[in-house]
Amino acid sequence: MVKLIGWLLTNLFKKPLTIEFKGKSLKAVRGTYRGYPTHRGERCAACRLCIYVCPSDAIRIEGSLFIINKCKCTACKDCADACPFGAMQFIPRLIGTAISKNEYMEITEIKLVKCENCGEPMPKPELLLGRLLGKPPKTIPPYLKLCPKCRRQFFKPT
Amino acid sequence: MEFLKDLFLYPGFLFGFVLGGLLEGFKRKLKARMQLRKGPPVTQPFYDLSKLLLKNITKPYRISSFTYLLIPFVPTAALLVGLLIMPYPFYQEKSSFSFDLILIFYLTELPLLSQIIFGYFSNSPYGMIGAARAGQMFFYYNGVFIMVITTLCLLEGPPYSFCLKSIAEAWDPLDVLIKILTIPFFVFSVLAKLKLNPFSIPDAEAEILKGPLTEASGVALALFKLNYLLELAIFGSLFAFFYLPVLKTSPTIGLILILLGAFFLFFIFALVENATARLRLSQFSALYLKFLIPLATLILVITWVFKNW
Amino acid sequence: MFLDAIKQFLRYSQKKSLWVFHVNTGSCNGCDIEILALFSSKYDAERFGIKLVGSPKHADILLVTGPVTTKSRDPLLRAYDMMPKPKAVVSVGVCSLSGGVFAKSYNVLGPVDNFIPVHVYVGGCSAHPNMILEGILRAAQILCEEEELWSF
């Protein structure tokens, strides 16, 4: 008790531990903070593996739009672990406050390429090849520049 | 006109309100600084109070709204009179009150009584538990407080009048010694009276919400808070009157001494509040029955023996 | 003129003194612990006059954590009704925003804003104390500026 009162009295002359509250600077956190996912459209192959593993249904793909609903995201990092192309990244940044829930929708566009024959959008072939070979490919074989449908037309299995 | 000025300006409403608010804000700030926090501004109690004035009232179902507001208002009036019968410097010369300590004691009990009545009146289970606890505590700490008052009264000589002015003017060496001996008892009983931390049993938050005041809202709650601030002012200056030579010096220095004494008392309160945790009701009664009441009685008897032999 | 100035001061003091009542409608206690951290030395919410009160009748701001379950719906609605106007609601954490990982559970009825009007959302699982603080201060801004909250 006497010791505690001594601490309390010495605390009076110390600087308070409280951090200053100044708008944006609050969002800075330590490097070990896990943060929340961001999506990189140029690396995404739209394989939907992240949708499959997400426990809280936070990810949705509509056409070529990739939507992360941060209202639902629990920062479990399953999507980043499951993604074969490293398109989901966790950056140490806080989720802010909002007045409407729409502010929590993070929408990014998946960068798709067009099939050389029919113009149908399809994922980048070099992503798949890079995953298969373990390193970025030097040349892309011509049949991989076609969408699966066209590929079957041109290269019929015998 | 003169009386209205007394009632609303200097020793009455405005003085008590500002002093009480500053004491409460000072205590909260000190408590925060002792915990290495920054703490609210000293003017925080005034913001709290003025906010409550504009708020809506949500009173319990089937309760008269007149009584709902009357119960907290009666002790406000009582406490204003309580401030008027204290011998404040610049005021005591022209005042025709007799500065009766028993009357002050009685008037400062009214806020607590009103809270107990409000607790039962509001029909809330938490209010009833809080009121029952407050009612039980009432007997213990008032025992000590009455012992302190009586001890101090014995200092003034045979025609015992319980006059605050004559207590404040008793400054023989023996008187000073006895006064110093009674300080801890005064502090403990006032801590329990103001329901501060080790004795915050009636309005234990997280346990029984806010005790008797659970159902108070809007202006009613503001009046209860105002009562509390006035009580703080009364007890703070009572401490100064008892233990500092307020009336022995010139009025200006006396007023400064009153402020110093009140703020010192609240410094002690902040320290005690931070250093202790809330007691159970059984522990509280054991503390008072086993230690404080016997010791206070002992000091009373010793004082009586010394004064009469 | 004079009355207006007084009224303005009273409104301003509403901004400086925010009493918060906290309701847990079935969360995992993660956000509740962050709310406790809000009142610790580091984040010290008391310097803005924010105080955790025990009774909803004293409160200005309702902090809700967790998805609304069948059992907790009635207490939530009752706590909201008991609060005197003007009042604001801050919904803290992912679960109270959308249901989070509990979303399609058999006893979960839905997010908080299906039942009571929510003024500020604070995301995150669990919400960071800084962001809860920002949310409360934003709710205070809404509380003293929005005219329709003051009509009663």
Coordinates of C-alpha atoms in Angstrom, one line a residue:
Chain A
M1 CA 0.0 0.0 0.0
V2 CA 2.7 2.5 1.0
K3 CA 4.7 1.4 -2.1
L4 CA 1.6 2.0 -4.3
I5 CA 1.0 5.4 -2.9
G6 CA 4.7 6.2 -3.6
W7 CA 4.2 5.2 -7.2
L8 CA 1.1 7.3 -7.5
L9 CA 2.9 10.3 -6.1
T10 CA 5.9 9.9 -8.4
N11 CA 3.5 9.4 -11.4
L12 CA 2.3 12.9 -10.8
F13 CA 5.6 14.3 -12.0
K14 CA 6.0 12.0 -15.0
K15 CA 4.9 12.6 -18.5
P16 CA 1.6 10.9 -19.3
L17 CA 1.7 7.8 -21.5
T18 CA -1.3 9.0 -23.5
I19 CA -0.7 9.3 -27.3
E20 CA -1.7 12.4 -29.0
F21 CA -5.0 12.3 -31.0
K22 CA -4.5 14.1 -34.3
G23 CA -6.7 12.9 -37.1
K24 CA -4.9 10.8 -39.6
S25 CA -1.7 10.0 -37.6
L26 CA -3.9 7.5 -35.6
K27 CA -3.9 5.1 -38.5
A28 CA -0.1 4.5 -38.2
V29 CA 0.5 1.2 -36.4
R30 CA 3.5 -0.9 -35.6
G31 CA 5.0 -3.1 -38.3
T32 CA 3.9 -6.3 -36.7
Y33 CA 0.3 -5.4 -37.1
R34 CA -1.4 -7.7 -39.5
G35 CA -3.7 -5.3 -41.1
Y36 CA -6.4 -5.9 -43.7
P37 CA -6.3 -7.4 -47.2
T38 CA -5.9 -5.4 -50.4
H39 CA -6.3 -6.9 -53.8
R40 CA -3.8 -6.4 -56.7
G41 CA -5.7 -6.7 -59.9
E42 CA -2.7 -7.2 -62.2
R43 CA -1.7 -10.4 -60.4
C44 CA -5.2 -11.9 -60.1
A45 CA -6.2 -14.9 -62.3
A46 CA -9.8 -14.9 -61.0
C47 CA -9.5 -18.5 -59.8
R48 CA -11.9 -17.9 -56.9
L49 CA -9.8 -19.8 -54.4
C50 CA -10.1 -16.9 -52.0
I51 CA -13.9 -17.0 -52.2
Y52 CA -13.8 -20.7 -51.4
V53 CA -11.6 -20.4 -48.3
C54 CA -13.0 -17.1 -46.9
P55 CA -14.8 -18.1 -43.7
S56 CA -17.0 -15.0 -43.5
D57 CA -18.0 -14.6 -47.2
A58 CA -16.3 -11.3 -47.5
I59 CA -15.1 -11.7 -51.1
R60 CA -17.2 -11.5 -54.2
I61 CA -16.4 -11.4 -57.9
E62 CA -18.9 -9.6 -60.2
G63 CA -17.7 -9.7 -63.9
S64 CA -14.2 -8.3 -63.8
L65 CA -14.8 -6.5 -60.5
F66 CA -13.2 -7.9 -57.3
I67 CA -15.1 -6.8 -54.2
I68 CA -13.8 -7.1 -50.7
N69 CA -16.5 -6.3 -48.1
K70 CA -14.6 -5.0 -45.1
C71 CA -17.8 -5.1 -43.1
K72 CA -17.3 -8.9 -43.0
C73 CA -13.5 -9.3 -43.2
T74 CA -12.0 -10.7 -40.0
A75 CA -8.4 -10.4 -41.1
C76 CA -7.8 -14.2 -40.8
K77 CA -5.3 -14.1 -43.7
D78 CA -6.7 -17.4 -45.2
C79 CA -7.2 -15.7 -48.6
A80 CA -3.5 -14.5 -48.7
D81 CA -2.4 -18.0 -47.8
A82 CA -4.6 -19.7 -50.4
C83 CA -3.9 -17.3 -53.3
P84 CA -1.5 -19.1 -55.7
F85 CA -0.4 -15.8 -57.4
G86 CA 0.1 -13.5 -54.4
A87 CA -2.7 -11.2 -55.4
M88 CA -4.0 -10.8 -51.9
Q89 CA -1.7 -8.7 -49.8
F90 CA -2.0 -7.6 -46.2
I91 CA -0.8 -4.1 -45.4
P92 CA -0.6 -2.9 -41.8
R93 CA -3.2 -0.2 -41.9
L94 CA -6.3 0.3 -39.8
I95 CA -9.9 0.2 -41.0
G96 CA -11.4 3.6 -40.4
T97 CA -14.8 4.7 -39.3
A98 CA -17.7 5.3 -41.7
I99 CA -21.1 6.8 -41.8
S100 CA -22.5 4.4 -44.4
K101 CA -21.5 0.8 -44.9
N102 CA -20.7 1.4 -48.6
E103 CA -17.5 3.1 -47.6
Y104 CA -16.3 -0.4 -46.5
M105 CA -16.6 -1.9 -50.0
E106 CA -13.2 -2.1 -51.5
I107 CA -13.6 -2.6 -55.3
T108 CA -10.7 -3.3 -57.6
E109 CA -10.7 -4.3 -61.2
I110 CA -9.1 -7.6 -62.3
K111 CA -6.8 -7.0 -65.2
L112 CA -7.9 -9.6 -67.7
V113 CA -6.5 -10.0 -71.2
K114 CA -8.7 -10.7 -74.3
C115 CA -8.7 -13.9 -76.2
E116 CA -6.9 -13.3 -79.5
N117 CA -9.6 -15.1 -81.4
C118 CA -13.0 -14.2 -80.0
G119 CA -12.2 -11.3 -77.6
E120 CA -13.6 -13.1 -74.5
P121 CA -11.8 -11.9 -71.3
M122 CA -9.5 -14.5 -69.8
P123 CA -6.8 -14.4 -67.1
K124 CA -3.2 -13.6 -68.1
P125 CA -1.5 -16.7 -69.4
E126 CA 1.9 -15.7 -68.0
L127 CA 0.5 -16.0 -64.4
L128 CA -0.5 -19.6 -64.9
L129 CA 2.8 -20.5 -66.6
G130 CA 4.8 -18.8 -64.0
R131 CA 3.0 -20.8 -61.4
L132 CA 3.6 -24.0 -63.3
L133 CA 7.2 -23.4 -64.1
G134 CA 8.1 -21.7 -60.9
K135 CA 9.6 -18.7 -62.7
P136 CA 8.3 -16.1 -65.1
P137 CA 8.2 -17.6 -68.7
K138 CA 10.3 -16.2 -71.5
T139 CA 7.9 -17.0 -74.3
I140 CA 4.2 -17.8 -74.2
P141 CA 3.0 -20.6 -76.5
P142 CA 0.4 -19.4 -78.9
Y143 CA -2.4 -21.8 -77.8
L144 CA -2.3 -20.3 -74.3
K145 CA -3.3 -16.9 -75.7
L146 CA -6.7 -18.3 -76.6
C147 CA -9.6 -18.8 -74.2
P148 CA -10.4 -22.5 -73.3
K149 CA -13.3 -22.6 -75.7
C150 CA -11.3 -21.4 -78.7
R151 CA -8.5 -23.7 -77.7
R152 CA -10.7 -26.7 -78.0
Q153 CA -11.8 -25.6 -81.4
F154 CA -8.3 -25.1 -82.8
F155 CA -6.5 -28.0 -81.1
K156 CA -8.9 -30.8 -81.1
P157 CA -7.9 -33.8 -79.0
T158 CA -7.3 -36.9 -81.1
Chain B
M1 CA -32.1 41.9 -1.5
E2 CA -29.0 41.3 0.6
F3 CA -30.3 37.9 1.5
L4 CA -30.8 37.0 -2.1
K5 CA -27.3 38.1 -2.9
D6 CA -26.1 35.8 -0.1
L7 CA -28.2 32.9 -1.3
F8 CA -27.3 33.1 -5.0
L9 CA -23.9 34.7 -5.1
Y10 CA -21.2 34.5 -2.5
P11 CA -21.6 31.9 0.1
G12 CA -24.6 30.4 -1.7
F13 CA -25.3 28.9 -5.1
L14 CA -22.6 30.4 -7.3
F15 CA -19.7 30.0 -4.9
G16 CA -20.7 26.4 -3.9
F17 CA -21.3 25.4 -7.5
V18 CA -18.1 26.8 -8.9
L19 CA -16.0 25.5 -5.9
G20 CA -17.6 22.1 -6.0
G21 CA -17.2 21.8 -9.8
L22 CA -13.6 22.8 -9.6
L23 CA -12.9 20.3 -6.7
E24 CA -14.5 17.5 -8.7
G25 CA -12.6 18.4 -11.9
F26 CA -9.4 18.8 -9.9
K27 CA -9.9 15.3 -8.4
R28 CA -10.6 13.7 -11.8
K29 CA -7.5 15.4 -13.3
L30 CA -5.3 14.3 -10.4
K31 CA -6.7 10.8 -10.6
A32 CA -5.9 10.7 -14.3
R33 CA -2.4 12.1 -13.7
M34 CA -1.6 9.5 -11.1
Q35 CA -2.5 6.8 -13.6
L36 CA -0.2 8.4 -16.1
R37 CA -3.2 9.6 -18.2
K38 CA -3.9 13.1 -19.4
G39 CA -7.3 13.3 -17.9
P40 CA -10.3 15.6 -18.6
P41 CA -10.1 19.4 -18.3
V42 CA -10.8 20.8 -14.9
T43 CA -14.0 22.3 -16.2
Q44 CA -15.4 18.9 -17.1
P45 CA -18.1 18.8 -14.4
F46 CA -19.7 22.0 -15.7
Y47 CA -19.9 20.5 -19.2
D48 CA -21.5 17.3 -17.8
L49 CA -24.0 19.3 -15.8
S50 CA -25.0 21.7 -18.6
K51 CA -25.3 18.9 -21.1
L52 CA -27.9 17.2 -18.9
L53 CA -30.1 20.3 -18.8
L54 CA -31.0 20.0 -22.5
K55 CA -31.6 16.3 -22.5
N56 CA -34.9 14.6 -22.6
I57 CA -36.3 12.9 -19.5
T58 CA -37.0 9.2 -19.8
K59 CA -38.8 8.4 -16.5
P60 CA -40.0 4.9 -15.5
Y61 CA -43.4 3.8 -16.4
R62 CA -46.3 5.1 -14.2
I63 CA -44.4 7.5 -12.0
S64 CA -45.4 11.0 -11.2
S65 CA -43.1 13.4 -13.1
F66 CA -43.6 16.1 -10.4
T67 CA -42.3 13.9 -7.7
Y68 CA -39.5 12.7 -10.0
L69 CA -38.2 16.3 -10.1
L70 CA -39.1 17.3 -6.6
I71 CA -37.1 14.6 -4.9
P72 CA -33.7 15.9 -6.1
F73 CA -34.8 19.5 -5.8
V74 CA -35.5 19.5 -2.0
P75 CA -31.8 18.7 -1.0
T76 CA -30.6 21.4 -3.4
A77 CA -32.5 24.0 -1.4
A78 CA -31.3 22.4 1.8
L79 CA -27.6 22.5 0.7
L80 CA -27.9 26.1 -0.3
V81 CA -29.1 26.9 3.3
G82 CA -26.2 24.6 4.5
L83 CA -23.8 26.9 2.6
L84 CA -25.4 30.0 4.2
I85 CA -24.8 28.8 7.7
M86 CA -21.1 28.3 7.3
P87 CA -18.9 31.2 8.6
Y88 CA -17.2 32.1 5.4
P89 CA -15.0 35.2 5.6
F90 CA -16.5 38.4 4.2
Y91 CA -19.9 37.0 5.2
Q92 CA -19.7 35.8 8.8
E93 CA -19.6 39.4 10.2
K94 CA -22.9 40.5 8.8
S95 CA -24.6 37.1 9.0
S96 CA -27.2 36.6 11.6
F97 CA -27.1 32.8 11.5
S98 CA -25.6 30.9 14.5
F99 CA -23.4 28.6 12.4
D100 CA -24.8 25.5 14.0
L101 CA -22.8 22.4 13.2
I102 CA -25.6 20.0 14.0
L103 CA -27.8 21.8 11.4
I104 CA -25.1 21.5 8.8
F105 CA -24.7 17.9 9.6
Y106 CA -28.4 17.3 9.2
L107 CA -28.7 19.3 5.9
T108 CA -25.8 17.5 4.4
E109 CA -27.6 14.2 5.1
L110 CA -30.6 15.2 3.0
P111 CA -29.0 14.5 -0.4
L112 CA -28.4 10.9 0.7
L113 CA -31.9 10.6 2.1
S114 CA -33.3 11.9 -1.2
Q115 CA -31.2 9.3 -3.1
I116 CA -32.5 6.5 -0.9
I117 CA -36.1 7.7 -1.4
F118 CA -35.5 8.0 -5.1
G119 CA -34.1 4.5 -5.3
Y120 CA -37.2 3.0 -3.8
F121 CA -39.5 5.4 -5.6
S122 CA -38.1 4.6 -9.0
N123 CA -39.2 1.0 -8.8
S124 CA -36.0 -0.3 -10.3
P125 CA -34.3 -3.4 -8.6
Y126 CA -30.9 -1.8 -8.9
G127 CA -32.2 1.4 -7.4
M128 CA -33.6 -0.6 -4.5
I129 CA -30.4 -2.5 -3.9
G130 CA -28.4 0.7 -4.0
A131 CA -30.8 2.4 -1.7
A132 CA -30.6 -0.5 0.8
R133 CA -26.8 -0.4 0.7
A134 CA -26.7 3.4 1.2
G135 CA -29.2 3.1 4.1
Q136 CA -27.0 0.5 5.8
M137 CA -23.8 2.5 5.4
F138 CA -25.5 5.6 6.7
F139 CA -25.4 4.4 10.3
Y140 CA -21.7 3.4 10.3
Y141 CA -20.1 6.4 8.9
N142 CA -22.4 8.8 10.6
G143 CA -21.4 7.3 13.9
V144 CA -17.8 8.3 13.2
F145 CA -18.8 11.7 11.9
I146 CA -20.8 12.5 15.0
M147 CA -17.9 11.4 17.2
V148 CA -15.6 13.8 15.3
I149 CA -18.0 16.6 15.6
T150 CA -18.5 16.0 19.3
T151 CA -14.8 15.8 19.9
L152 CA -14.2 19.1 18.2
C153 CA -17.1 20.7 20.1
L154 CA -15.5 19.7 23.4
L155 CA -12.6 22.0 22.5
E156 CA -14.6 25.2 22.8
G157 CA -15.3 25.0 26.6
P158 CA -18.2 24.3 28.9
P159 CA -21.3 25.9 27.3
Y160 CA -21.1 23.5 24.4
S161 CA -23.0 25.2 21.6
F162 CA -21.9 23.1 18.5
C163 CA -21.0 26.4 16.8
L164 CA -18.7 26.0 13.8
K165 CA -17.3 29.5 14.4
S166 CA -16.0 28.7 17.9
I167 CA -14.6 25.4 16.7
A168 CA -12.7 27.2 14.0
E169 CA -11.4 29.7 16.6
A170 CA -10.1 27.1 19.0
W171 CA -6.3 27.1 18.5
D172 CA -4.6 26.2 21.7
P173 CA -1.7 23.7 21.4
L174 CA -3.8 20.9 23.0
D175 CA -6.6 21.7 20.6
V176 CA -4.3 21.5 17.7
L177 CA -3.1 18.1 18.8
I178 CA -6.6 16.7 19.2
K179 CA -7.6 18.3 15.9
I180 CA -4.8 16.5 14.2
L181 CA -5.8 13.2 15.8
T182 CA -9.3 13.5 14.4
I183 CA -8.2 14.1 10.8
P184 CA -8.2 10.4 9.6
F185 CA -11.7 9.9 11.1
F186 CA -13.0 12.9 9.3
V187 CA -11.4 11.8 6.0
F188 CA -12.8 8.3 6.3
S189 CA -16.4 9.4 7.2
V190 CA -16.4 12.0 4.4
L191 CA -15.1 9.5 1.9
A192 CA -18.1 7.2 2.8
K193 CA -20.5 10.2 2.8
L194 CA -19.4 11.2 -0.7
K195 CA -19.4 7.5 -1.9
L196 CA -15.9 7.7 -3.1
N197 CA -13.8 4.7 -4.0
P198 CA -13.2 2.3 -1.1
F199 CA -16.7 3.0 0.0
S200 CA -18.5 3.4 -3.4
I201 CA -20.7 0.5 -2.4
P202 CA -24.1 2.1 -3.0
D203 CA -23.4 3.1 -6.6
A204 CA -21.1 0.3 -7.6
E205 CA -20.9 0.5 -11.4
A206 CA -20.9 -2.8 -13.3
E207 CA -22.4 -4.4 -10.3
I208 CA -25.7 -2.6 -9.7
L209 CA -25.4 -0.1 -12.6
K210 CA -25.6 3.3 -10.8
G211 CA -27.4 2.3 -7.5
P212 CA -30.2 4.7 -6.4
L213 CA -29.7 7.0 -9.4
T214 CA -30.2 4.3 -12.1
E215 CA -33.5 5.7 -13.2
A216 CA -32.6 9.4 -13.0
S217 CA -32.2 11.2 -16.3
G218 CA -32.1 14.7 -17.8
V219 CA -32.8 17.5 -15.3
A220 CA -33.3 15.1 -12.4
L221 CA -29.9 13.7 -12.9
A222 CA -28.5 17.2 -13.3
L223 CA -30.0 18.2 -10.0
F224 CA -28.5 15.2 -8.3
K225 CA -25.1 16.1 -9.8
L226 CA -25.5 19.7 -8.6
N227 CA -26.3 18.4 -5.1
Y228 CA -23.1 16.3 -5.2
L229 CA -21.1 19.4 -6.2
L230 CA -22.6 21.5 -3.5
E231 CA -21.8 18.7 -1.0
L232 CA -18.2 18.6 -2.2
A233 CA -18.0 22.4 -1.6
I234 CA -19.5 22.1 1.9
F235 CA -17.2 19.2 3.0
G236 CA -14.1 20.8 1.5
S237 CA -14.7 24.0 3.3
L238 CA -15.7 22.2 6.5
F239 CA -12.3 20.5 6.4
A240 CA -10.7 24.0 6.1
F241 CA -12.8 25.4 9.0
F242 CA -11.9 22.4 11.3
Y243 CA -8.2 22.1 10.6
L244 CA -6.9 25.4 9.3
P245 CA -6.8 28.8 11.1
V246 CA -9.3 30.3 8.7
L247 CA -11.0 32.8 11.1
K248 CA -7.8 33.7 12.9
T249 CA -6.4 35.7 10.0
S250 CA -7.6 38.4 7.7
P251 CA -10.7 37.6 5.5
T252 CA -8.7 37.4 2.3
I253 CA -6.1 35.0 3.6
G254 CA -8.9 33.1 5.3
L255 CA -10.7 32.6 1.9
I256 CA -7.4 31.5 0.3
L257 CA -6.9 29.0 3.2
I258 CA -10.4 27.6 2.7
L259 CA -9.6 27.0 -1.0
L260 CA -6.2 25.5 -0.1
G261 CA -7.7 23.2 2.5
A262 CA -10.5 22.0 0.2
F263 CA -8.1 21.2 -2.6
F264 CA -5.7 19.5 -0.2
L265 CA -8.6 17.3 1.0
F266 CA -9.4 16.3 -2.5
F267 CA -5.8 15.6 -3.2
I268 CA -6.0 13.0 -0.4
F269 CA -9.2 11.7 -1.8
A270 CA -7.6 11.2 -5.2
L271 CA -4.8 9.3 -3.6
V272 CA -7.0 7.1 -1.6
E273 CA -9.4 6.5 -4.5
N274 CA -6.5 5.4 -6.7
A275 CA -4.8 3.2 -4.0
T276 CA -7.8 1.2 -2.9
A277 CA -10.4 -1.0 -4.4
R278 CA -14.1 -1.2 -3.5
L279 CA -14.9 -3.0 -0.3
R280 CA -17.8 -5.4 0.3
L281 CA -20.5 -4.2 2.7
S282 CA -19.4 -6.7 5.3
Q283 CA -15.8 -5.5 5.1
F284 CA -17.0 -1.9 5.3
S285 CA -19.1 -2.6 8.5
A286 CA -16.2 -4.6 10.0
L287 CA -13.8 -1.7 9.4
Y288 CA -16.1 0.8 11.0
L289 CA -17.3 -1.4 13.9
K290 CA -13.9 -2.8 14.8
F291 CA -11.6 0.1 14.3
L292 CA -13.0 3.5 13.5
I293 CA -15.9 3.8 15.9
P294 CA -14.0 2.5 18.9
L295 CA -11.0 4.7 18.2
A296 CA -13.1 7.7 17.6
T297 CA -14.9 7.1 20.9
L298 CA -11.5 6.7 22.6
I299 CA -10.4 10.1 21.3
L300 CA -13.7 11.6 22.5
V301 CA -13.2 10.2 26.0
I302 CA -9.6 11.4 26.1
T303 CA -10.6 14.9 25.0
W304 CA -13.3 15.0 27.6
V305 CA -10.9 13.9 30.4
F306 CA -8.3 16.4 29.3
K307 CA -10.7 19.3 29.1
N308 CA -12.4 18.6 32.4
W309 CA -9.4 17.9 34.6
Chain C
M1 CA -30.3 36.5 -28.5
F2 CA -29.2 35.7 -25.0
L3 CA -31.2 32.5 -24.9
D4 CA -29.7 31.5 -28.2
A5 CA -26.2 31.9 -26.8
I6 CA -27.1 29.8 -23.8
K7 CA -28.6 27.1 -26.0
Q8 CA -25.5 27.1 -28.1
F9 CA -23.3 26.7 -25.1
L10 CA -25.4 23.8 -23.9
R11 CA -25.1 22.1 -27.3
Y12 CA -21.4 22.7 -27.2
S13 CA -21.1 21.0 -23.8
Q14 CA -22.9 18.0 -25.3
K15 CA -19.9 17.7 -27.6
K16 CA -17.5 17.9 -24.7
S17 CA -19.2 15.5 -22.4
L18 CA -20.1 12.1 -23.8
W19 CA -21.4 9.4 -21.6
V20 CA -21.2 6.0 -23.2
F21 CA -23.2 2.9 -22.5
H22 CA -21.9 -0.3 -23.8
V23 CA -24.1 -3.2 -24.9
N24 CA -22.7 -6.6 -25.9
T25 CA -25.2 -8.4 -28.1
G26 CA -23.3 -11.6 -28.4
S27 CA -19.8 -10.8 -29.5
C28 CA -16.7 -12.8 -28.7
N29 CA -15.5 -10.2 -26.1
G30 CA -12.6 -9.1 -28.4
C31 CA -14.2 -5.7 -29.1
D32 CA -15.2 -5.4 -25.4
I33 CA -11.6 -5.7 -24.4
E34 CA -10.7 -3.0 -26.9
I35 CA -13.3 -0.7 -25.4
L36 CA -11.7 -1.3 -22.0
A37 CA -8.4 -0.5 -23.5
L38 CA -9.9 2.8 -24.6
F39 CA -10.1 4.0 -21.0
S40 CA -6.5 2.9 -20.2
S41 CA -3.5 5.2 -19.9
K42 CA -2.4 4.9 -23.5
Y43 CA -5.7 5.8 -25.3
D44 CA -7.2 7.7 -22.4
A45 CA -10.7 8.6 -23.7
E46 CA -11.5 10.5 -20.6
R47 CA -9.6 13.6 -21.8
F48 CA -12.5 14.2 -24.3
G49 CA -15.0 13.8 -21.5
I50 CA -15.9 10.3 -22.5
K51 CA -17.1 8.3 -19.6
L52 CA -18.5 4.7 -19.4
V53 CA -21.7 4.9 -17.4
G54 CA -23.7 2.1 -15.9
S55 CA -27.2 3.0 -16.8
P56 CA -28.6 3.7 -20.3
K57 CA -30.7 6.5 -18.8
H58 CA -27.6 8.5 -18.3
A59 CA -26.0 7.8 -21.7
D60 CA -25.6 9.8 -24.8
I61 CA -24.0 7.3 -27.0
L62 CA -24.7 3.6 -27.3
L63 CA -21.7 1.4 -28.2
V64 CA -22.9 -1.9 -29.6
T65 CA -20.6 -4.9 -30.1
G66 CA -21.5 -8.2 -31.7
P67 CA -24.2 -9.6 -33.9
V68 CA -27.8 -9.4 -32.7
T69 CA -28.9 -12.8 -31.4
T70 CA -32.4 -14.0 -30.6
K71 CA -31.7 -13.6 -26.9
S72 CA -30.1 -10.2 -27.1
R73 CA -32.5 -8.5 -29.4
D74 CA -35.0 -7.4 -26.7
P75 CA -32.3 -6.1 -24.2
L76 CA -30.8 -4.1 -27.1
L77 CA -34.1 -2.5 -28.1
R78 CA -34.9 -1.8 -24.4
A79 CA -31.5 -0.2 -23.8
Y80 CA -32.0 2.0 -26.9
D81 CA -35.5 3.0 -25.9
M82 CA -34.4 3.9 -22.4
M83 CA -31.7 6.3 -23.6
P84 CA -32.9 10.0 -23.4
K85 CA -32.8 12.0 -26.6
P86 CA -30.6 13.2 -28.3
K87 CA -28.8 9.9 -28.7
A88 CA -26.4 8.3 -31.2
V89 CA -25.4 4.8 -31.8
V90 CA -21.9 3.6 -32.6
S91 CA -21.6 0.1 -33.9
V92 CA -18.2 -1.4 -33.1
G93 CA -16.6 -4.3 -34.9
V94 CA -17.2 -6.5 -37.9
C95 CA -19.8 -8.6 -36.2
S96 CA -22.1 -5.8 -35.4
L97 CA -21.7 -4.4 -39.0
S98 CA -22.6 -7.5 -40.9
G99 CA -22.6 -10.6 -38.6
G100 CA -19.0 -11.4 -39.4
V101 CA -18.1 -15.0 -39.0
F102 CA -21.4 -15.7 -37.1
A103 CA -23.5 -14.4 -40.0
K104 CA -25.4 -17.5 -41.0
S105 CA -25.6 -19.1 -37.5
Y106 CA -29.0 -20.4 -36.4
N107 CA -29.4 -17.9 -33.6
V108 CA -28.1 -14.8 -35.3
L109 CA -30.8 -12.4 -36.5
G110 CA -28.5 -10.0 -38.3
P111 CA -26.4 -6.8 -38.0
V112 CA -27.3 -4.1 -35.6
D113 CA -28.6 -1.6 -38.1
N114 CA -31.5 -3.9 -38.9
F115 CA -32.9 -3.1 -35.5
I116 CA -31.8 0.4 -34.5
P117 CA -30.5 3.4 -36.5
V118 CA -26.7 3.4 -36.5
H119 CA -24.9 6.7 -36.9
V120 CA -21.3 5.7 -37.1
Y121 CA -19.7 2.4 -38.0
V122 CA -16.4 1.3 -36.7
G123 CA -14.9 -1.6 -38.7
G124 CA -12.2 -4.1 -37.8
C125 CA -12.0 -7.4 -36.2
S126 CA -11.5 -6.4 -33.5
A127 CA -11.8 -2.7 -33.8
H128 CA -8.7 -0.7 -32.8
P129 CA -9.1 1.6 -29.8
N130 CA -8.0 4.6 -31.8
M131 CA -10.8 4.0 -34.3
I132 CA -13.4 3.5 -31.6
L133 CA -12.3 6.8 -30.2
E134 CA -12.6 8.4 -33.6
G135 CA -16.0 6.8 -34.1
I136 CA -17.3 8.2 -30.8
L137 CA -16.0 11.7 -31.6
R138 CA -17.6 11.5 -35.0
A139 CA -20.9 10.5 -33.4
A140 CA -20.5 13.5 -31.1
Q141 CA -20.2 15.8 -34.1
I142 CA -23.4 14.2 -35.5
L143 CA -25.0 14.5 -32.1
C144 CA -24.6 18.2 -31.8
E145 CA -25.1 19.2 -35.4
E146 CA -28.0 17.1 -36.6
E147 CA -31.2 19.1 -36.0
E148 CA -33.6 16.2 -36.1
L149 CA -31.9 14.5 -33.2
W150 CA -32.9 17.5 -31.1
S151 CA -36.6 17.4 -31.9
F152 CA -38.5 15.8 -29.0

